[in-house]
PDB file of C-alpha atoms in Angstrom:
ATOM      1  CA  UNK A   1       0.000   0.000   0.000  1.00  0.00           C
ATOM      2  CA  UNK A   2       1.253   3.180  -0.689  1.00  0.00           C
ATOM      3  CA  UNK A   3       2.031   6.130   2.164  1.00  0.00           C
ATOM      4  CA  UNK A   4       1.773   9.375   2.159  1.00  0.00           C
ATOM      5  CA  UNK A   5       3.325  12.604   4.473  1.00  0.00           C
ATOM      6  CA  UNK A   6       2.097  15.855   4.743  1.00  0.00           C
ATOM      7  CA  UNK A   7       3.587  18.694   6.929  1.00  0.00           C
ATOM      8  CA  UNK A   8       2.463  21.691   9.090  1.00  0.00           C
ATOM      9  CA  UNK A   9       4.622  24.615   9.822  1.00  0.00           C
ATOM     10  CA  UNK A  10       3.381  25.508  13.189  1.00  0.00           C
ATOM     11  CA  UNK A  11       4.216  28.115  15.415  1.00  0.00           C
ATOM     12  CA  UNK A  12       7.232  27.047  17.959  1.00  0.00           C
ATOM     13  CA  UNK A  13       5.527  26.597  21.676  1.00  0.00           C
ATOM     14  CA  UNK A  14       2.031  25.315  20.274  1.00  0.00           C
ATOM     15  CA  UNK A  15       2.314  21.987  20.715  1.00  0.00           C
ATOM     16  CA  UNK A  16       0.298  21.273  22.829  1.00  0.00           C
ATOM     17  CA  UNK A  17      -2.596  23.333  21.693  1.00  0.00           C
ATOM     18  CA  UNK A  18      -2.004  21.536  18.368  1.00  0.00           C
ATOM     19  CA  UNK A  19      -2.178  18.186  19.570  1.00  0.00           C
ATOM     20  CA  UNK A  20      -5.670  19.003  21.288  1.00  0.00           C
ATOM     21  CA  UNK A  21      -7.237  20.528  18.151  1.00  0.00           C
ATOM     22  CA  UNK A  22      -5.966  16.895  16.404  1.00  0.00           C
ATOM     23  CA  UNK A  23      -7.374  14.856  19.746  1.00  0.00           C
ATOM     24  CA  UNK A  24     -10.986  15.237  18.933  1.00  0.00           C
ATOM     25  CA  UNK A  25     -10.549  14.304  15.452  1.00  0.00           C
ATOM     26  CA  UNK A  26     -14.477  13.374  13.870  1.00  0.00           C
ATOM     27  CA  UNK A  27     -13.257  10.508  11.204  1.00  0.00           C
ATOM     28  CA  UNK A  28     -14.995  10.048   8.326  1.00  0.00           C
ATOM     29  CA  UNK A  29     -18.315   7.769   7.866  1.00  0.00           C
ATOM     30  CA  UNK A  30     -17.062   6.076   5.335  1.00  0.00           C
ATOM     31  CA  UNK A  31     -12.931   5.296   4.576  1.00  0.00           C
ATOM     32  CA  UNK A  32     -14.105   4.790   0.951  1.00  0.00           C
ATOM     33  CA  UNK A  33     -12.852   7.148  -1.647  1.00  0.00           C
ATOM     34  CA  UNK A  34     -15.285   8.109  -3.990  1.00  0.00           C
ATOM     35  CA  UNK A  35     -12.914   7.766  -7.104  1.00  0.00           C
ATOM     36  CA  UNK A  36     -12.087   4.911  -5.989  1.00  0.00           C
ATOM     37  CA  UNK A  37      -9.210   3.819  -3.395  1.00  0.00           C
ATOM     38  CA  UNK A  38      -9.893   3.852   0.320  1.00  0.00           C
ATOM     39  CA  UNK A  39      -7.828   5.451   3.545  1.00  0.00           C
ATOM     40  CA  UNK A  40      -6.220   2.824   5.541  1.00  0.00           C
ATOM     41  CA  UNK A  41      -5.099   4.366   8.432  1.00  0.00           C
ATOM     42  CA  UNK A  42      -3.854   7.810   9.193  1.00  0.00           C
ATOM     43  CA  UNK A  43      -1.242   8.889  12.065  1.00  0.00           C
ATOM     44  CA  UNK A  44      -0.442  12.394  12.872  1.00  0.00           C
ATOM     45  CA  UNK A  45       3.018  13.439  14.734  1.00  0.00           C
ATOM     46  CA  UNK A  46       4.343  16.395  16.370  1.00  0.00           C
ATOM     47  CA  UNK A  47       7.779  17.768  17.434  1.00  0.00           C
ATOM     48  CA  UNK A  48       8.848  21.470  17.759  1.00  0.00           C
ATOM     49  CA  UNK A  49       7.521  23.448  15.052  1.00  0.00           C
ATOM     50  CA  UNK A  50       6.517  20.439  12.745  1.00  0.00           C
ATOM     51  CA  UNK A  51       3.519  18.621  12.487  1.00  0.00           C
ATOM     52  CA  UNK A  52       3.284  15.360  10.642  1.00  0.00           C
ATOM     53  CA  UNK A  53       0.113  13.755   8.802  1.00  0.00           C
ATOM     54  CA  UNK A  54       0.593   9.973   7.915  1.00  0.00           C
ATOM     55  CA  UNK A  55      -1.816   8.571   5.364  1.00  0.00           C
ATOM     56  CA  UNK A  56      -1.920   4.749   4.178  1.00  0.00           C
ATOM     57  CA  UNK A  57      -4.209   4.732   1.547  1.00  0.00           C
ATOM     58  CA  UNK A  58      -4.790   2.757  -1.863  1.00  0.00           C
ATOM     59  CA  UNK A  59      -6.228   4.486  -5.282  1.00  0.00           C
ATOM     60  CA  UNK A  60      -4.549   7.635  -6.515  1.00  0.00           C
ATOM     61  CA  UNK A  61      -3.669  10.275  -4.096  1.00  0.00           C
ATOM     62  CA  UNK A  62      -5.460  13.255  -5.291  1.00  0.00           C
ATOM     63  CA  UNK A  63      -8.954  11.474  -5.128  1.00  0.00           C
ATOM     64  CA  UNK A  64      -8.073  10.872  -1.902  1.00  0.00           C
ATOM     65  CA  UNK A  65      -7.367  14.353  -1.241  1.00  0.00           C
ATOM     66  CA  UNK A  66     -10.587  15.813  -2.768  1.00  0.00           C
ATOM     67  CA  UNK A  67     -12.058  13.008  -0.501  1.00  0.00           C
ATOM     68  CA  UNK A  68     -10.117  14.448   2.567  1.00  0.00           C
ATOM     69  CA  UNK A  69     -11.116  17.971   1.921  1.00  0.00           C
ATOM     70  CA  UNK A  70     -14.862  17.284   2.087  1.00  0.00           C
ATOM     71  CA  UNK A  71     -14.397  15.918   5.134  1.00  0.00           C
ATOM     72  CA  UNK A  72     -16.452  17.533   7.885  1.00  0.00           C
ATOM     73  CA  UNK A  73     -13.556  16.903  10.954  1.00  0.00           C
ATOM     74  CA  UNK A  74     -10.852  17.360   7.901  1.00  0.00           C
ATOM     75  CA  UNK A  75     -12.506  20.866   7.501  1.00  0.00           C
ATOM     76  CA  UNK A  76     -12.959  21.761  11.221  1.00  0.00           C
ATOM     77  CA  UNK A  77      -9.233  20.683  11.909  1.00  0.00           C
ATOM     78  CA  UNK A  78      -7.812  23.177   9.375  1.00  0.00           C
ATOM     79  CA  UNK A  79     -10.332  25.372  10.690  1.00  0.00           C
ATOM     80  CA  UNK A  80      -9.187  24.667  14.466  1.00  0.00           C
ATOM     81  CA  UNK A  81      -4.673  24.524  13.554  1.00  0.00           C
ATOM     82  CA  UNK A  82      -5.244  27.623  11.366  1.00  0.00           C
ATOM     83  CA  UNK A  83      -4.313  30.166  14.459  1.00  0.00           C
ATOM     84  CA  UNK A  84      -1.536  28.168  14.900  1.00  0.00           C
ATOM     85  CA  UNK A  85       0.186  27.892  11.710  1.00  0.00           C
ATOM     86  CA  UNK A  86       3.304  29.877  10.623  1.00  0.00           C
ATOM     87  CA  UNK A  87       1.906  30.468   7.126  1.00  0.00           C
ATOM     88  CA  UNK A  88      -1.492  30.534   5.926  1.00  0.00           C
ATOM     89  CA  UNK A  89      -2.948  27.135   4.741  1.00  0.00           C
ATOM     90  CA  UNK A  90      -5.509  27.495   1.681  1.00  0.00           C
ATOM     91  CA  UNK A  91      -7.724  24.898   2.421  1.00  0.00           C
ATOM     92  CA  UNK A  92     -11.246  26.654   2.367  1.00  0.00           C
ATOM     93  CA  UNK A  93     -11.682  24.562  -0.739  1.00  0.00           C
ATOM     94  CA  UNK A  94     -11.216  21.270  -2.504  1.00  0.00           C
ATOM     95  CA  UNK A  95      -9.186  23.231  -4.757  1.00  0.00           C
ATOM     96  CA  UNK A  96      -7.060  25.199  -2.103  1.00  0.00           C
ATOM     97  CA  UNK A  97      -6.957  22.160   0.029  1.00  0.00           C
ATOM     98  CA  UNK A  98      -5.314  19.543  -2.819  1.00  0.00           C
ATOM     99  CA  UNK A  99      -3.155  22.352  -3.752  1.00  0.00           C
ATOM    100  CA  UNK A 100      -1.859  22.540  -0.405  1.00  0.00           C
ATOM    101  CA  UNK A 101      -1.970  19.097   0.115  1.00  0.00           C
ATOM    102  CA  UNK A 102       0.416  18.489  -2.637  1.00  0.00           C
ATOM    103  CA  UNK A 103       3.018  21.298  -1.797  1.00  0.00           C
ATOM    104  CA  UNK A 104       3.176  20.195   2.122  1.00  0.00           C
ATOM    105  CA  UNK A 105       3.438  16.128   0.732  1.00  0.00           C
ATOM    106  CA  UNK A 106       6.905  15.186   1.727  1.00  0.00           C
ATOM    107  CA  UNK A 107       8.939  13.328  -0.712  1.00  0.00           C
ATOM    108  CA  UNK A 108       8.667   9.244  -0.509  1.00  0.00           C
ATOM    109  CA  UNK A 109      12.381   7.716  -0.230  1.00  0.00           C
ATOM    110  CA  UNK A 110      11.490   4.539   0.602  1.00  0.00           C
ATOM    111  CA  UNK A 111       8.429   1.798   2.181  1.00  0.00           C
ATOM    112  CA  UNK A 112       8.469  -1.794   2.530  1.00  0.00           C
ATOM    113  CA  UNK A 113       5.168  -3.782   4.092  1.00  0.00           C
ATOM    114  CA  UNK A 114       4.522  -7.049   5.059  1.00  0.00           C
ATOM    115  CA  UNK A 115       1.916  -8.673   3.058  1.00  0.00           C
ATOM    116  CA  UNK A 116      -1.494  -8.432   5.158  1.00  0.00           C
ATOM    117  CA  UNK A 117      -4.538 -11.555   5.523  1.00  0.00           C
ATOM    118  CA  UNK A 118      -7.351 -10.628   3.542  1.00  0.00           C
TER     119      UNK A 118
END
C-alpha cells in the first residue's frame, strides 16, 4: 500500500494546543474514496515546530485528497490549527486544500510492508 506525508509549519511553543485541536478528530463515515481507493489508516506526529500527517491509503492520491477535503472533521481541523500555523494554509476549498496538500506532501524515499490476511 502506498504512504503518504504531509507537513504543518506551526508556530514554535504550540504543541500542545495543536495536539488538542488533532485529539478530537471526527473521522470520516465512510474510509471509501469516492474515485475509488480507500484510507487505511492515518497517524499524525508532532515535534517542535513540525507537524506530521501519515496517510496509508490505496487508489490515486489526489482522489483521496478531494475526498479528505470534504471531510467535515478534515474541515474543522484546518479550521481549528489555522491560528496556529506559521503560514497561511488554503484549504477553504477542494481546490485550495489539494493544492496545499500536494506542496506540504513530503517526498517518498522509501516503504516496505509485510503482506497483510485478507
Amino acid at each position: 500500500m502506498p504512504y503518504a506525508a504531509i507537513t504543518y509549519d506551526i508556530k514554535s511553543g504550540c504543541e500542545d494546543e495543536v495536539a488538542e485541536v488533532f485529539s478530537d478528530f471526527q473521522r470520516p463515515k465512510s474510509t471509501a474514496v469516492p474515485d475509488g481507493g480507500r484510507i487505511l489508516a492515518t497517524a499524525v506526529f508532532i515535534r517542535d515546530a513540525t507537524l506530521v500527517r501519515f496517510i496509508e491509503y490505496e487508489g490515486d492520491l489526489d482522489a483521496v485528497a478531494r475526498f479528505m477535503a470534504m471531510q467535515p472533521g478534515v474541515r474543522e481541523v484546518e479550521r481549528k490549527i489555522a491560528p496556529y500555523l506559521n503560514n497561511p494554509r488554503d484549504t477553504g476549498t477542494v481546490e485550495g486544500f489539494v493544492k496545499t496538500f500536494r506542496a506540504s506532501l513530503l517526498r517518498c524515499v522509501t516503504q516496505f510492508a509485510v503482506p497483510r490476511a485478507a
